[in-house]
CSV table of C-alpha atoms in Angstrom, one decimal:
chain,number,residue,atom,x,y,z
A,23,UNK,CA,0.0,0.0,0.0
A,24,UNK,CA,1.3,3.6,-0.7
A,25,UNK,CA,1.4,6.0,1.7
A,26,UNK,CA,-1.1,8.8,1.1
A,27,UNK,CA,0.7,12.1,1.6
A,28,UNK,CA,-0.3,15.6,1.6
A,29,UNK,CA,1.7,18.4,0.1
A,30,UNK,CA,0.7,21.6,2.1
A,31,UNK,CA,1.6,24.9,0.1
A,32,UNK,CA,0.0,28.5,-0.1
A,33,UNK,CA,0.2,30.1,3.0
A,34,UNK,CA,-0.8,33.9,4.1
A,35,UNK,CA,2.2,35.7,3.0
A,36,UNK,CA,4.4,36.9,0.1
A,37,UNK,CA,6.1,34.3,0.0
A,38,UNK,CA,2.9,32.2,-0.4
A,39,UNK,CA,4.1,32.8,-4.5
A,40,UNK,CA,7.5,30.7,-3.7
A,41,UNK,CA,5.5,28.0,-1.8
A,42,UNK,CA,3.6,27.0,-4.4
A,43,UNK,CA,7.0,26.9,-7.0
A,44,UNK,CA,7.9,24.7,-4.5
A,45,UNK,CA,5.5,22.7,-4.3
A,46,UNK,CA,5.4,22.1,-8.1
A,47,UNK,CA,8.8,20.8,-8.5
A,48,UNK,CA,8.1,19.0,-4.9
A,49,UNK,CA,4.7,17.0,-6.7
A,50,UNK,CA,6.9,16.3,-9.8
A,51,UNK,CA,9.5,14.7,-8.6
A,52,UNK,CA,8.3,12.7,-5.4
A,53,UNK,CA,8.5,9.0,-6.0
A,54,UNK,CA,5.2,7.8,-6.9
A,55,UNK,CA,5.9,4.6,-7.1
A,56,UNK,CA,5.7,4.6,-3.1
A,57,UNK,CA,3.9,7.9,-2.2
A,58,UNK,CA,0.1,8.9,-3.7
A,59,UNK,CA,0.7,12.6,-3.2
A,60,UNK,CA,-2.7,15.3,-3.1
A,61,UNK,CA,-1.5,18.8,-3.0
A,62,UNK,CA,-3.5,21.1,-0.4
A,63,UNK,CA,-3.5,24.8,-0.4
A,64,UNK,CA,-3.7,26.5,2.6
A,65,UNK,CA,-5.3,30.4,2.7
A,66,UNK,CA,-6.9,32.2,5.1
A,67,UNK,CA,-10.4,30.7,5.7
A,68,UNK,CA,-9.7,28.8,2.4
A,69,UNK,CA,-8.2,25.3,2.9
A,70,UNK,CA,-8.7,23.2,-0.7
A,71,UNK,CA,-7.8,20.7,-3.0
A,72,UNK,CA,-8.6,21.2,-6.4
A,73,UNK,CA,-9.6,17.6,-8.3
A,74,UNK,CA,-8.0,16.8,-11.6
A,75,UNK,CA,-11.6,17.8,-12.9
A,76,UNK,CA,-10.7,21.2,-11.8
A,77,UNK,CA,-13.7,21.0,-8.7
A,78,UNK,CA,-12.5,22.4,-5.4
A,79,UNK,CA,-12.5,20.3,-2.6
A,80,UNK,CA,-12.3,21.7,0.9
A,81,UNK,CA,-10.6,20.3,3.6
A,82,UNK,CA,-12.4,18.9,7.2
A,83,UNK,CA,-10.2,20.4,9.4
A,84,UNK,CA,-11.3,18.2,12.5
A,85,UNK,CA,-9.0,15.5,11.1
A,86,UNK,CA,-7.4,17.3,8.0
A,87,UNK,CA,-9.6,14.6,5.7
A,88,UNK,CA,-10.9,15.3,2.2
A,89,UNK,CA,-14.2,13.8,0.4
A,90,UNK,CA,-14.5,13.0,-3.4
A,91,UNK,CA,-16.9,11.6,-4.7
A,92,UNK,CA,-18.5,10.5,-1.9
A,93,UNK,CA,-15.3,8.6,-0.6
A,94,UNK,CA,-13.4,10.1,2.4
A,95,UNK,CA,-9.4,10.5,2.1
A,96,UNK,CA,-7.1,9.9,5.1
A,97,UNK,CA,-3.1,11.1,4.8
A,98,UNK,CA,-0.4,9.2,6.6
A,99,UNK,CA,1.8,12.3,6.9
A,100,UNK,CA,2.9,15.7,5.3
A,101,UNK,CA,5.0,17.3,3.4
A,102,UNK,CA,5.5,20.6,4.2
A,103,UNK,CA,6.7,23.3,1.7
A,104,UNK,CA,4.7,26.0,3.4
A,105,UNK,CA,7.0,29.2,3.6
A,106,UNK,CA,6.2,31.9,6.1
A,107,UNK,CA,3.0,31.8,8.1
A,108,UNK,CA,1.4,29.6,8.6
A,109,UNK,CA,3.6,26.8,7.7
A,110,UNK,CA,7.0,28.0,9.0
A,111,UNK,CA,6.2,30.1,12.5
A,112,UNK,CA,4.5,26.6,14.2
A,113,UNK,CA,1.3,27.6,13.8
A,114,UNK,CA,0.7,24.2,11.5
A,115,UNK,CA,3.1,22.1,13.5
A,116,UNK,CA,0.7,22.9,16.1
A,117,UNK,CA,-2.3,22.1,14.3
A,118,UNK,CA,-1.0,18.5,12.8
A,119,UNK,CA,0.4,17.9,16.4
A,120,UNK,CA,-3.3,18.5,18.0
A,121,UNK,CA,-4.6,15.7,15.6
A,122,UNK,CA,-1.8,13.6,15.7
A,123,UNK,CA,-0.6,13.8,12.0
A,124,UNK,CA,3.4,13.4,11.4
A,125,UNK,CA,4.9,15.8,8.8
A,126,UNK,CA,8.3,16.7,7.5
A,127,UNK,CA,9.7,19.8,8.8
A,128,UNK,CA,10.4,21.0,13.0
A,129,UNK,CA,8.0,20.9,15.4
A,130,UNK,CA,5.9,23.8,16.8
A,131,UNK,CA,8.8,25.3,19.5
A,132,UNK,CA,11.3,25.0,16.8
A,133,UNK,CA,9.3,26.6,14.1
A,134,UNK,CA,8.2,29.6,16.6
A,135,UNK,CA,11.3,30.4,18.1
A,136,UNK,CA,13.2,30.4,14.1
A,137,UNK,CA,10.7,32.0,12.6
A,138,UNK,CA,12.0,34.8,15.1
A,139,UNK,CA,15.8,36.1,14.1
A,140,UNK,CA,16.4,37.6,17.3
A,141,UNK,CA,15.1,34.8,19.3
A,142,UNK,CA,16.8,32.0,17.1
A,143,UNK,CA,20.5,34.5,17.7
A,144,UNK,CA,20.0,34.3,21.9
A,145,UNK,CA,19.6,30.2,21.7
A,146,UNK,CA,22.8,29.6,19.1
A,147,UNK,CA,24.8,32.4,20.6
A,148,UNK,CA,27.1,30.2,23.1
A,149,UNK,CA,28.0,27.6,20.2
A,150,UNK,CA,31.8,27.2,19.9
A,151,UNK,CA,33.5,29.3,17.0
A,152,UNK,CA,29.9,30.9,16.5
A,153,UNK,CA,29.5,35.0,16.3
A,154,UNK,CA,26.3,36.7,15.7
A,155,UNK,CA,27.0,40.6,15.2
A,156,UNK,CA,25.8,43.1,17.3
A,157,UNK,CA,22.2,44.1,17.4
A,158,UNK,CA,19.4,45.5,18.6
A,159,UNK,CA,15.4,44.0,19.0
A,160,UNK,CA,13.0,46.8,18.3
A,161,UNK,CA,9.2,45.6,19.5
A,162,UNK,CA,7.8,49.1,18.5
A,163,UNK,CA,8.4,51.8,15.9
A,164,UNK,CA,8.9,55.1,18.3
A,165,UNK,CA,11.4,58.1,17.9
A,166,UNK,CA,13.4,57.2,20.9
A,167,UNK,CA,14.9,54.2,18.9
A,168,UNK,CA,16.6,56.4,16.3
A,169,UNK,CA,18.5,58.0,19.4
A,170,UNK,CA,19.0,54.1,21.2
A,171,UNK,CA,20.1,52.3,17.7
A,172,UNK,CA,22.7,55.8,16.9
A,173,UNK,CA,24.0,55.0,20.6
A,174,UNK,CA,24.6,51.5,20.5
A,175,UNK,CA,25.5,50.5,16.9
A,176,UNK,CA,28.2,51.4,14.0
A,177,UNK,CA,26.8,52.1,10.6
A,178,UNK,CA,26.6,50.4,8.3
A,179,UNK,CA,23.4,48.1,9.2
A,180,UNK,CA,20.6,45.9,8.0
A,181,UNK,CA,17.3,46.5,9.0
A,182,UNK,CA,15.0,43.3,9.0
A,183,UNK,CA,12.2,42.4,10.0
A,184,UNK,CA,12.7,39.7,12.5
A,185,UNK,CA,10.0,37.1,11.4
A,186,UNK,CA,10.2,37.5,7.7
A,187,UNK,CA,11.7,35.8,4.8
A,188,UNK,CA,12.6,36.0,1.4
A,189,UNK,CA,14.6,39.5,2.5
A,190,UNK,CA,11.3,40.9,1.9
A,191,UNK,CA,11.3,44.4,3.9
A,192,UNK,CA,15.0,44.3,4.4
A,193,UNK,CA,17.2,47.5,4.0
A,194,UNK,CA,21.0,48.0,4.1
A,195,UNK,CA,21.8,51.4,5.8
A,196,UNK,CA,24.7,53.6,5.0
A,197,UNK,CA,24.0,56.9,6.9
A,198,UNK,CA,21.5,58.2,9.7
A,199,UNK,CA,19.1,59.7,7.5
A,200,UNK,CA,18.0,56.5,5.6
A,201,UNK,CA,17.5,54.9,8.9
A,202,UNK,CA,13.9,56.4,9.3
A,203,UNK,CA,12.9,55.3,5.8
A,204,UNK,CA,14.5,51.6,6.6
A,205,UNK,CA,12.7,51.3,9.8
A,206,UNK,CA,9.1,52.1,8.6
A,207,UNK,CA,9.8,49.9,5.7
A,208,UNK,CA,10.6,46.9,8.0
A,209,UNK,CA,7.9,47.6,10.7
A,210,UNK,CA,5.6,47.8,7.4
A,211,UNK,CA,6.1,43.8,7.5
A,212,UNK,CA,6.2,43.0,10.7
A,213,UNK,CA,5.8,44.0,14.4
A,214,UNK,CA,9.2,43.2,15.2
A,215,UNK,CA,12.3,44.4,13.6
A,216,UNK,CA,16.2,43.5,14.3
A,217,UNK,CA,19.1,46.0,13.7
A,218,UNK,CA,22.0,45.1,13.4
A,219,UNK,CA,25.7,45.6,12.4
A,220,UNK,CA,26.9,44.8,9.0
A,221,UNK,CA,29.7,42.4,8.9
A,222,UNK,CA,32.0,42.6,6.2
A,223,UNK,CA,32.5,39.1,4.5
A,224,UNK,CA,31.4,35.7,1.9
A,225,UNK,CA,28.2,35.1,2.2
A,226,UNK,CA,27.3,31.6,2.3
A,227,UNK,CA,24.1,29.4,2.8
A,228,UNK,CA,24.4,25.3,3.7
A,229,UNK,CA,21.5,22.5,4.0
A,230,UNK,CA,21.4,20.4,7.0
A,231,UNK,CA,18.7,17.2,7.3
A,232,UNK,CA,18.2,14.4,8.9
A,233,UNK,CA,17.5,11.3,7.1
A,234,UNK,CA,18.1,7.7,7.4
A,235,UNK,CA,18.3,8.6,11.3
A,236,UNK,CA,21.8,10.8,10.9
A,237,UNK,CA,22.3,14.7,10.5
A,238,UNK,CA,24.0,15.1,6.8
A,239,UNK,CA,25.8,18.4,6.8
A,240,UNK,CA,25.2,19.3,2.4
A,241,UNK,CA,28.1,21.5,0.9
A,242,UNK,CA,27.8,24.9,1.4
A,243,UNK,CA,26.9,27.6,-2.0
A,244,UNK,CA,28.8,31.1,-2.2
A,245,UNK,CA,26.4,33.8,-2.7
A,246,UNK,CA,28.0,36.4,-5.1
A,247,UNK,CA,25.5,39.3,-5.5
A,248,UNK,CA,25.9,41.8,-8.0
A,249,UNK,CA,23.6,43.5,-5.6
A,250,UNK,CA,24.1,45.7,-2.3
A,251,UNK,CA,23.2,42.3,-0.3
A,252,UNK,CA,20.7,39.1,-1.0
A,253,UNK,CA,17.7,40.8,-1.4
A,254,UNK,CA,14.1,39.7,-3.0
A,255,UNK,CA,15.4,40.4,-6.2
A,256,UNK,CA,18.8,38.4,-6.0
A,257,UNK,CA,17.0,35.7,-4.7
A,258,UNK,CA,14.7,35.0,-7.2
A,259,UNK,CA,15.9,37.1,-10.4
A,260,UNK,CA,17.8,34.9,-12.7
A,261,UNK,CA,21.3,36.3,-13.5
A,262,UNK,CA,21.6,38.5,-10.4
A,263,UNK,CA,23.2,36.6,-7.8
A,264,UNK,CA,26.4,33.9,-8.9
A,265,UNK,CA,25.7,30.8,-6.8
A,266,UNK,CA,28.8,28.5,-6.6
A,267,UNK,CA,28.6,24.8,-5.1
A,268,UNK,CA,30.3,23.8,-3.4
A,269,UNK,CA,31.1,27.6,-2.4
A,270,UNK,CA,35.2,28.6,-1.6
A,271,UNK,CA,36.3,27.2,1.3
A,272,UNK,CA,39.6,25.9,2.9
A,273,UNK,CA,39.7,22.4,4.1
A,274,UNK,CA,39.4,24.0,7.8
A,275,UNK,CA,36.7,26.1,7.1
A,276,UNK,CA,34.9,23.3,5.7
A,277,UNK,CA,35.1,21.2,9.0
A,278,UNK,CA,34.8,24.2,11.1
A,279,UNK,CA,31.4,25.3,9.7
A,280,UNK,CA,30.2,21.2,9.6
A,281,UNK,CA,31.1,21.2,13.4
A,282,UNK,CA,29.4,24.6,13.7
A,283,UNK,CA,25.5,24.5,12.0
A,284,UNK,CA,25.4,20.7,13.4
A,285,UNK,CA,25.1,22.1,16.5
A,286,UNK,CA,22.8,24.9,15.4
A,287,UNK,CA,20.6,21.5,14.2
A,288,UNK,CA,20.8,20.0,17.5
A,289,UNK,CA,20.6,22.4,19.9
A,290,UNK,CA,17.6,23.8,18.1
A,291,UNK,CA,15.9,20.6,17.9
A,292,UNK,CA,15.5,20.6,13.6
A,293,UNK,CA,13.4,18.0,12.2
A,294,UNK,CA,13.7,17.3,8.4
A,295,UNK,CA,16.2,20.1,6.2
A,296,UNK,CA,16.6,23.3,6.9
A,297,UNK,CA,19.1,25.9,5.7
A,298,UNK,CA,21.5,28.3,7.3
A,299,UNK,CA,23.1,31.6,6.3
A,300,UNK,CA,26.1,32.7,7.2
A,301,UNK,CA,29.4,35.3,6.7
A,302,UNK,CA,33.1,34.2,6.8
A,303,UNK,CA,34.4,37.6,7.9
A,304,UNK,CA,36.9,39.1,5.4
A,305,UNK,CA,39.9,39.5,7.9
A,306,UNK,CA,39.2,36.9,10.6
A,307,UNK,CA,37.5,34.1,8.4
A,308,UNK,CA,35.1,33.9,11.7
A,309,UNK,CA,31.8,32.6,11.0
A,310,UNK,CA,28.7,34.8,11.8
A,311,UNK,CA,25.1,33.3,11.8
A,312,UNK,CA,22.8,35.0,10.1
A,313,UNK,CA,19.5,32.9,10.0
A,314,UNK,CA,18.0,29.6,9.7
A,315,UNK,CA,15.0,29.1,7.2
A,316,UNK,CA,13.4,25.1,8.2
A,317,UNK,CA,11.2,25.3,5.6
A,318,UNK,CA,13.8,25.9,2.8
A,319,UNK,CA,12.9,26.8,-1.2
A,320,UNK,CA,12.4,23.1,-3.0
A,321,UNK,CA,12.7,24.9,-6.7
A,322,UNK,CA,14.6,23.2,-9.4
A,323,UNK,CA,16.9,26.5,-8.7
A,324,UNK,CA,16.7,26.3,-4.9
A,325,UNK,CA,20.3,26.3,-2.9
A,326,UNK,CA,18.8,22.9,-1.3
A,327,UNK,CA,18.2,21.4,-5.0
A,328,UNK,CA,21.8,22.5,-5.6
A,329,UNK,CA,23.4,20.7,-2.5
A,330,UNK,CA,21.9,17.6,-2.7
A,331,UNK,CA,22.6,17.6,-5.9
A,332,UNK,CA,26.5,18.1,-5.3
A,333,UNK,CA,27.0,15.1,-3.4
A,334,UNK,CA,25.8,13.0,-5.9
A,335,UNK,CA,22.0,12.6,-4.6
A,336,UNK,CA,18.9,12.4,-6.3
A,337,UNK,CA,16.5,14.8,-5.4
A,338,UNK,CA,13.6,12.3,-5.7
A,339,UNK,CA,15.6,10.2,-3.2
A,340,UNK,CA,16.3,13.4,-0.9
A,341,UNK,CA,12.4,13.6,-0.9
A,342,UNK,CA,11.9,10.3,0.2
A,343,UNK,CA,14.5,10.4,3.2
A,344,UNK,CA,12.4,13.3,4.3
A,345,UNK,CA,9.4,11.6,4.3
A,346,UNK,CA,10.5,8.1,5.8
A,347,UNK,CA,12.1,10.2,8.5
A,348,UNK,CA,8.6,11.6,9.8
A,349,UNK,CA,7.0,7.8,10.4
């Protein structure tokens, strides 16, 4: 018998547009052979599947079920590829948890406590040979920050808001006077916003998952952006942003960072693959954590797609370890 999976996508978001790319290549290249896969999109007040006859199926949420055609359909797990809310910040995790369905990606504490940068930087912060640069947590957007953040920080900075993704309302500031304009931008997308101090240095991003019952640490890609920083636009606009796997690094930098985002797994209790962002500072070749995104981009494109594919993996067998790692 096949195990009947569902492959959540959508979400209440921006990013709700990469979710469902996602989810695309995700439904193409699952092995069908051992999984019968029904995508279900999830919008606010509008949780559906639509039938190959194009009719719109909504979905019981007391146990997540569908009915077609009279006959009621059960899933075994998930397969999450939800980015943002609700699928990333635990809000889901919480949900499946309540009626007892297993899916791919961290549980509910885990997904809340990532989904917050400033948070997920307190937890990681006493790993060995991990720096996080210095910041500040704004829970408001008042006056008396401009004065606080000019006190306590050395331009230049980014400006984030501190449960987004996809860099969407993220600013890089150069002087004082954009700092207004960066803050409203940010506070725009979200009621929290992190400040903090720009380090100077390669950019880099690296998938970590667990399958087979072992953490597999995938070969880290160089970001090179002809742009200011990794923004919406370098992220998704083709012929912006040079992505290079496996990215530069020494032999000891390559162990170094292994040793370093394993623990940033572990001690943050990830479930299925996640990715991690991080700087190699130009003089010191220290690593700085940026963020962690568990429900990484699944896109033919994507930096995970890329990794897996550099060790020699199939993606459609990546897939499966994911899933047989939830049962």
């Amino acid at each position: 018998m096949k195990k009947k999976i569902a492959l959540v996508t959508g979400g209440y978001t921006g990013e709700s547009v990469i979710s469902l790319k996602s989810a695309a290549v995700v439904e193409r290249t699952i092995d069908r052979e051992k999984y019968e896969v029904t995508k279900i999109l999830i919008y606010p007040g509008d949780w559906h599947h639509i039938t190959e006859s194009g009719e719109k199926v909504m979905v019981d949420l007391n146990d997540f079920s569908l009915t077609i055609a009279g006959k009621k359909i059960k899933f075994d797990g998930i397969f999450n590829i939800l980015h943002g809310s609700p699928g990333e910040d635990g809000k889901l995790a919480g949900y499946f948890d309540m009626i007892g369905l297993p899916y791919t990606t961290c549980d509910q504490l885990t997904s809340a406590i990532t989904m917050n940068k400033g948070y997920t930087k307190a937890i990681v912060d006493d790993i060995p040979e991990l720096h996080i640069a210095k910041s500040i947590q704004l829970f408001e957007n008042t006056a008396k920050n401009l004065t606080r953040i000019e006190s306590e920080l050395t331009l230049p900075l980014f400006i984030k808001p501190n449960n987004g993704g996809s860099s969407i309302g993220m600013s890089k500031v150069k002087t004082w006077e954009e700092l207004p304009e960066a803050l409203d931008k940010a506070f725009a997308e979200d009621k929290q916003v992190l400040v903090e101090e720009f380090v100077s240095g390669r950019e880099f991003s690296i998938g970590v998952f667990r399958g087979k019952g072992e953490i597999t640490v995938l070969p880290a890609t160089e970001i090179v952006s002809s742009k200011e920083f990794f923004d919406f636009e370098a992220k998704y606009v083709a012929g912006i942003t040079e992505e290079i796997t496996p990215g530069r690094m020494t032999e000891e930098e390559v162990a170094r960072v292994g040793r370093i985002v394993t623990q940033v797994y572990e001690k943050l209790n990830c479930k299925g693959a996640v990715r991690i962002d991080y700087f190699l500072q130009k003089e010191s070749g220290k690593f700085f954590f940026i963020e962690i995104n568990t429900v990484p981009g699944q896109t033919e494109t994507s930096l995970i797609s890329q990794q897996v594919k550099a060790i020699g993996k199939d993606v459609k067998e990546f897939y499966t370890e994911l899933i047989e790692e939830m049962f």
